Amino acid sequence: DAGVIQSPRHEVTEMGQEVTLRCKPISGHNSLFWYRQTMMRGLELLIYFNNNVPIDDSGMPEDRFSAKMPNASFSTLKIQPSEPRDSAVYFCASSLRHFYEQYFGPGTRLTVT
Amino acid sequence: QKEVEQDPGPLSVPEGAIVSLNCTYSNSAFQYFMWYRQYSRKGPELLMYTYSSGNKEDGRFTAQVDKSSKYISLFIRDSQPSDSATYLCAMATNTGNQFYFGTGTSLTVIP
């Protein structure tokens, strides 16, 4: 069975540009999480969905960040406009029964110049 | 004060050594305690979890929770080079509405 799929794996963009990160959770999983990981702050939960509905977006740093989950097999995280301090690795994770048993994707390494 | 504190290391040990990784926390409402392992350029993967207090063993790995001290540990026996990775602790309340990761401890096991 395929794991969590994220695309692109690497993204380099200039400040001010719009960035869209994509995630396909494991089939059948009903919860989806977006994280950001940096050396300084570690792994931070940005938002999570349950049955496609956003449950908690308190971790979204600013209005420049938005996330959607139009169906059970697809989610996007958008940053508009992007800034250099958004440079990080963004992970998507999904879970089935237990929120603590999350399966992570390989991440998208974002660099904003 | 951070919800979860974890020494970033790095920690370097010879093969076969016993490794001890630790985290402290401040929120007494945490009931779930997890350890994730993250290899370089990969996503974290769940190693083991513990509910409330006590110990849990899985092969060479043992997780301990001391709620009175707000301190959790992961022990790795007979460490192997393949254990070289970053280990992240994570904690959550019963409902999961508060879920935090530590910043991770980098471990290298030298053959």
Short mmCIF file of C-alpha atoms in Angstrom, two decimals:
data_model
loop_
_atom_site.label_atom_id
_atom_site.label_comp_id
_atom_site.label_asym_id
_atom_site.label_seq_id
_atom_site.Cartn_x
_atom_site.Cartn_y
_atom_site.Cartn_z
CA ASP A 1 0.00 0.00 0.00
CA ALA A 2 1.36 3.44 -0.88
CA GLY A 3 2.18 5.74 1.97
CA VAL A 4 1.42 9.43 2.23
CA ILE A 5 2.39 11.14 -1.01
CA GLN A 6 3.58 14.74 -1.12
CA SER A 7 4.47 16.93 -4.05
CA PRO A 8 6.64 18.61 -4.98
CA ARG A 9 9.55 17.18 -3.00
CA HIS A 10 11.54 20.37 -3.44
CA GLU A 11 10.37 23.87 -4.20
CA VAL A 12 12.49 26.96 -4.69
CA THR A 13 10.66 30.22 -5.19
CA GLU A 14 11.16 33.92 -4.89
CA MET A 15 9.71 36.07 -2.16
CA GLY A 16 6.21 37.21 -2.97
CA GLN A 17 5.30 34.20 -5.10
CA GLU A 18 2.45 31.85 -4.35
CA VAL A 19 3.39 28.35 -3.25
CA THR A 20 1.07 25.34 -3.25
CA LEU A 21 2.02 22.11 -1.53
CA ARG A 22 0.04 18.94 -2.17
CA CYS A 23 -0.71 15.84 -0.15
CA LYS A 24 -2.43 12.55 -0.80
CA PRO A 25 -3.15 10.69 2.47
CA ILE A 26 -3.17 6.94 2.87
CA SER A 27 -6.39 5.54 1.44
CA GLY A 28 -9.02 5.10 4.14
CA HIS A 29 -7.39 7.38 6.68
CA ASN A 30 -9.80 9.98 8.01
CA SER A 31 -7.46 12.50 9.65
CA LEU A 32 -4.87 14.65 7.93
CA PHE A 33 -2.24 16.87 9.48
CA TRP A 34 0.08 19.55 8.08
CA TYR A 35 3.36 20.26 9.89
CA ARG A 36 6.31 22.59 9.41
CA GLN A 37 9.79 21.59 10.56
CA THR A 38 12.74 23.92 11.11
CA MET A 39 15.97 23.55 13.07
CA MET A 40 15.01 26.32 15.45
CA ARG A 41 11.39 25.43 16.18
CA GLY A 42 11.26 21.70 15.45
CA LEU A 43 8.05 20.12 14.20
CA GLU A 44 5.02 22.39 14.49
CA LEU A 45 1.44 21.38 13.80
CA LEU A 46 -0.16 23.89 11.44
CA ILE A 47 -3.63 22.46 10.89
CA TYR A 48 -5.49 19.20 11.00
CA PHE A 49 -8.58 17.87 9.29
CA ASN A 50 -10.98 15.15 10.35
CA ASN A 51 -13.25 13.71 7.67
CA ASN A 52 -12.19 16.58 5.38
CA VAL A 53 -13.27 19.24 7.88
CA PRO A 54 -10.68 21.58 9.41
CA ILE A 55 -10.73 20.98 13.16
CA ASP A 56 -7.90 23.11 14.47
CA ASP A 57 -5.99 25.73 12.49
CA SER A 58 -4.55 27.55 15.49
CA GLY A 59 -1.04 26.62 14.38
CA MET A 60 -1.32 28.42 11.06
CA PRO A 61 1.16 31.25 11.51
CA GLU A 62 -0.50 33.98 9.48
CA ASP A 63 -3.29 34.72 7.06
CA ARG A 64 -0.79 34.12 4.28
CA PHE A 65 -1.23 30.40 4.99
CA SER A 66 -4.34 28.52 3.98
CA ALA A 67 -5.21 24.83 3.70
CA LYS A 68 -7.98 22.93 2.00
CA MET A 69 -9.16 19.36 1.82
CA PRO A 70 -11.73 19.15 -0.98
CA ASN A 71 -12.02 15.36 -0.68
CA ALA A 72 -10.71 12.43 1.33
CA SER A 73 -7.76 11.82 -0.97
CA PHE A 74 -6.31 15.28 -1.46
CA SER A 75 -5.21 18.31 0.51
CA THR A 76 -3.30 21.49 -0.28
CA LEU A 77 -1.35 23.98 1.79
CA LYS A 78 -0.97 27.36 0.16
CA ILE A 79 1.31 30.25 1.08
CA GLN A 80 0.55 33.58 -0.58
CA PRO A 81 2.69 35.64 -0.65
CA SER A 82 5.70 33.61 0.40
CA GLU A 83 8.51 35.06 2.52
CA PRO A 84 12.08 33.84 3.22
CA ARG A 85 11.11 32.92 6.79
CA ASP A 86 8.67 30.36 5.38
CA SER A 87 11.65 28.27 4.29
CA ALA A 88 11.26 24.90 6.00
CA VAL A 89 10.31 21.28 5.40
CA TYR A 90 6.55 20.84 5.28
CA PHE A 91 5.15 17.44 6.20
CA CYS A 92 1.75 15.98 5.68
CA ALA A 93 0.60 13.07 7.87
CA SER A 94 -2.53 10.96 8.05
CA SER A 95 -4.07 8.66 10.62
CA LEU A 96 -6.92 6.20 10.82
CA ARG A 97 -7.99 5.37 14.35
CA HIS A 98 -5.63 7.09 16.71
CA PHE A 99 -4.38 10.65 16.39
CA TYR A 100 -1.09 9.62 17.97
CA GLU A 101 -0.42 7.02 15.28
CA GLN A 102 0.33 9.30 12.38
CA TYR A 103 1.96 8.26 9.12
CA PHE A 104 4.14 10.96 7.65
CA GLY A 105 4.91 11.72 4.05
CA PRO A 106 8.47 12.39 2.81
CA GLY A 107 8.03 16.15 3.12
CA THR A 108 8.39 19.13 0.80
CA ARG A 109 11.56 21.15 1.26
CA LEU A 110 10.62 24.78 0.57
CA THR A 111 13.21 27.48 -0.02
CA VAL A 112 12.05 31.07 -0.46
CA THR A 113 14.76 33.43 -1.69
CA GLN B 1 8.32 28.05 28.35
CA LYS B 2 7.96 25.39 25.70
CA GLU B 3 5.36 22.68 26.21
CA VAL B 4 7.97 19.99 25.56
CA GLU B 5 11.71 20.25 26.12
CA GLN B 6 14.18 17.91 24.50
CA ASP B 7 17.97 18.06 24.45
CA PRO B 8 18.98 18.33 20.78
CA GLY B 9 22.29 16.54 21.27
CA PRO B 10 24.02 15.46 19.15
CA LEU B 11 24.59 12.15 20.89
CA SER B 12 27.29 9.79 19.63
CA VAL B 13 27.73 6.28 21.06
CA PRO B 14 29.61 3.11 20.10
CA GLU B 15 27.71 0.16 18.71
CA GLY B 16 26.24 -2.01 21.45
CA ALA B 17 25.87 0.82 23.96
CA ILE B 18 22.68 1.57 25.87
CA VAL B 19 21.19 4.88 24.80
CA SER B 20 18.97 7.06 26.96
CA LEU B 21 16.87 9.81 25.38
CA ASN B 22 14.74 12.12 27.49
CA CYS B 23 12.06 14.79 27.39
CA THR B 24 10.43 16.96 29.99
CA TYR B 25 7.07 18.68 29.83
CA SER B 26 4.99 21.15 31.75
CA ASN B 27 1.37 20.31 30.95
CA SER B 28 -0.07 17.85 33.47
CA ALA B 29 -2.99 17.16 31.11
CA PHE B 30 -0.79 15.18 28.73
CA GLN B 31 -1.80 11.51 28.74
CA TYR B 32 -0.31 10.15 25.52
CA PHE B 33 3.46 9.97 25.18
CA MET B 34 5.01 9.00 21.88
CA TRP B 35 8.45 8.48 20.41
CA TYR B 36 9.03 9.00 16.71
CA ARG B 37 12.19 8.23 14.76
CA GLN B 38 13.23 10.35 11.81
CA TYR B 39 15.95 9.34 9.38
CA SER B 40 17.72 12.04 7.42
CA ARG B 41 15.55 13.56 4.70
CA LYS B 42 12.57 11.37 5.66
CA GLY B 43 9.35 11.90 7.56
CA PRO B 44 9.03 10.83 11.21
CA GLU B 45 7.74 7.33 11.94
CA LEU B 46 6.05 6.21 15.15
CA LEU B 47 8.27 3.93 17.27
CA MET B 48 6.04 3.45 20.29
CA TYR B 49 3.50 5.16 22.47
CA THR B 50 2.52 4.96 26.13
CA TYR B 51 -0.73 5.95 27.75
CA SER B 52 -0.47 7.57 31.18
CA SER B 53 2.38 6.30 33.34
CA GLY B 54 4.57 3.25 33.32
CA ASN B 55 6.89 1.36 31.05
CA LYS B 56 6.47 -0.22 27.66
CA GLU B 57 8.94 -2.51 25.95
CA ASP B 58 9.26 -3.39 22.29
CA GLY B 59 12.31 -5.40 21.38
CA ARG B 60 15.40 -3.32 22.07
CA PHE B 61 13.32 -0.23 22.86
CA THR B 62 11.82 0.69 26.24
CA ALA B 63 9.69 3.76 26.89
CA GLN B 64 9.21 5.10 30.41
CA VAL B 65 6.85 7.77 31.69
CA ASP B 66 7.14 9.43 35.09
CA LYS B 67 4.16 11.76 35.39
CA SER B 68 5.09 12.90 38.88
CA SER B 69 8.33 14.35 37.50
CA LYS B 70 6.88 15.19 34.07
CA TYR B 71 9.72 13.26 32.50
CA ILE B 72 9.77 10.61 29.78
CA SER B 73 12.59 8.44 28.50
CA LEU B 74 13.39 6.13 25.62
CA PHE B 75 16.06 3.48 26.15
CA ILE B 76 17.71 1.66 23.29
CA ARG B 77 19.60 -1.51 24.21
CA ASP B 78 22.38 -2.98 22.09
CA SER B 79 22.35 0.06 19.82
CA GLN B 80 23.05 -0.51 16.13
CA PRO B 81 24.33 1.80 13.39
CA SER B 82 20.85 1.54 11.84
CA ASP B 83 19.51 3.31 14.95
CA SER B 84 21.32 6.48 13.85
CA ALA B 85 18.54 9.01 13.40
CA THR B 86 16.78 11.88 15.12
CA TYR B 87 14.38 10.84 17.87
CA LEU B 88 11.41 13.06 18.61
CA CYS B 89 9.22 12.79 21.64
CA ALA B 90 5.60 13.88 21.35
CA MET B 91 2.82 14.37 23.85
CA ALA B 92 -0.90 14.86 23.71
CA THR B 93 -3.98 15.28 25.82
CA ASN B 94 -6.70 12.61 25.85
CA THR B 95 -8.61 14.17 23.00
CA GLY B 96 -5.52 15.15 21.06
CA ASN B 97 -6.55 18.79 20.98
CA GLN B 98 -3.13 19.61 22.36
CA PHE B 99 -0.36 17.76 20.55
CA TYR B 100 3.27 18.81 20.71
CA PHE B 101 6.56 17.45 19.44
CA GLY B 102 9.96 17.96 20.99
CA THR B 103 12.68 19.40 18.77
CA GLY B 104 14.41 16.02 18.50
CA THR B 105 17.71 14.46 19.63
CA SER B 106 20.20 13.49 16.95
CA LEU B 107 21.78 10.08 17.61
CA THR B 108 24.77 8.52 15.85
CA VAL B 109 25.80 4.94 16.60
CA ILE B 110 29.39 4.34 15.58
CA PRO B 111 30.27 0.84 14.27
#
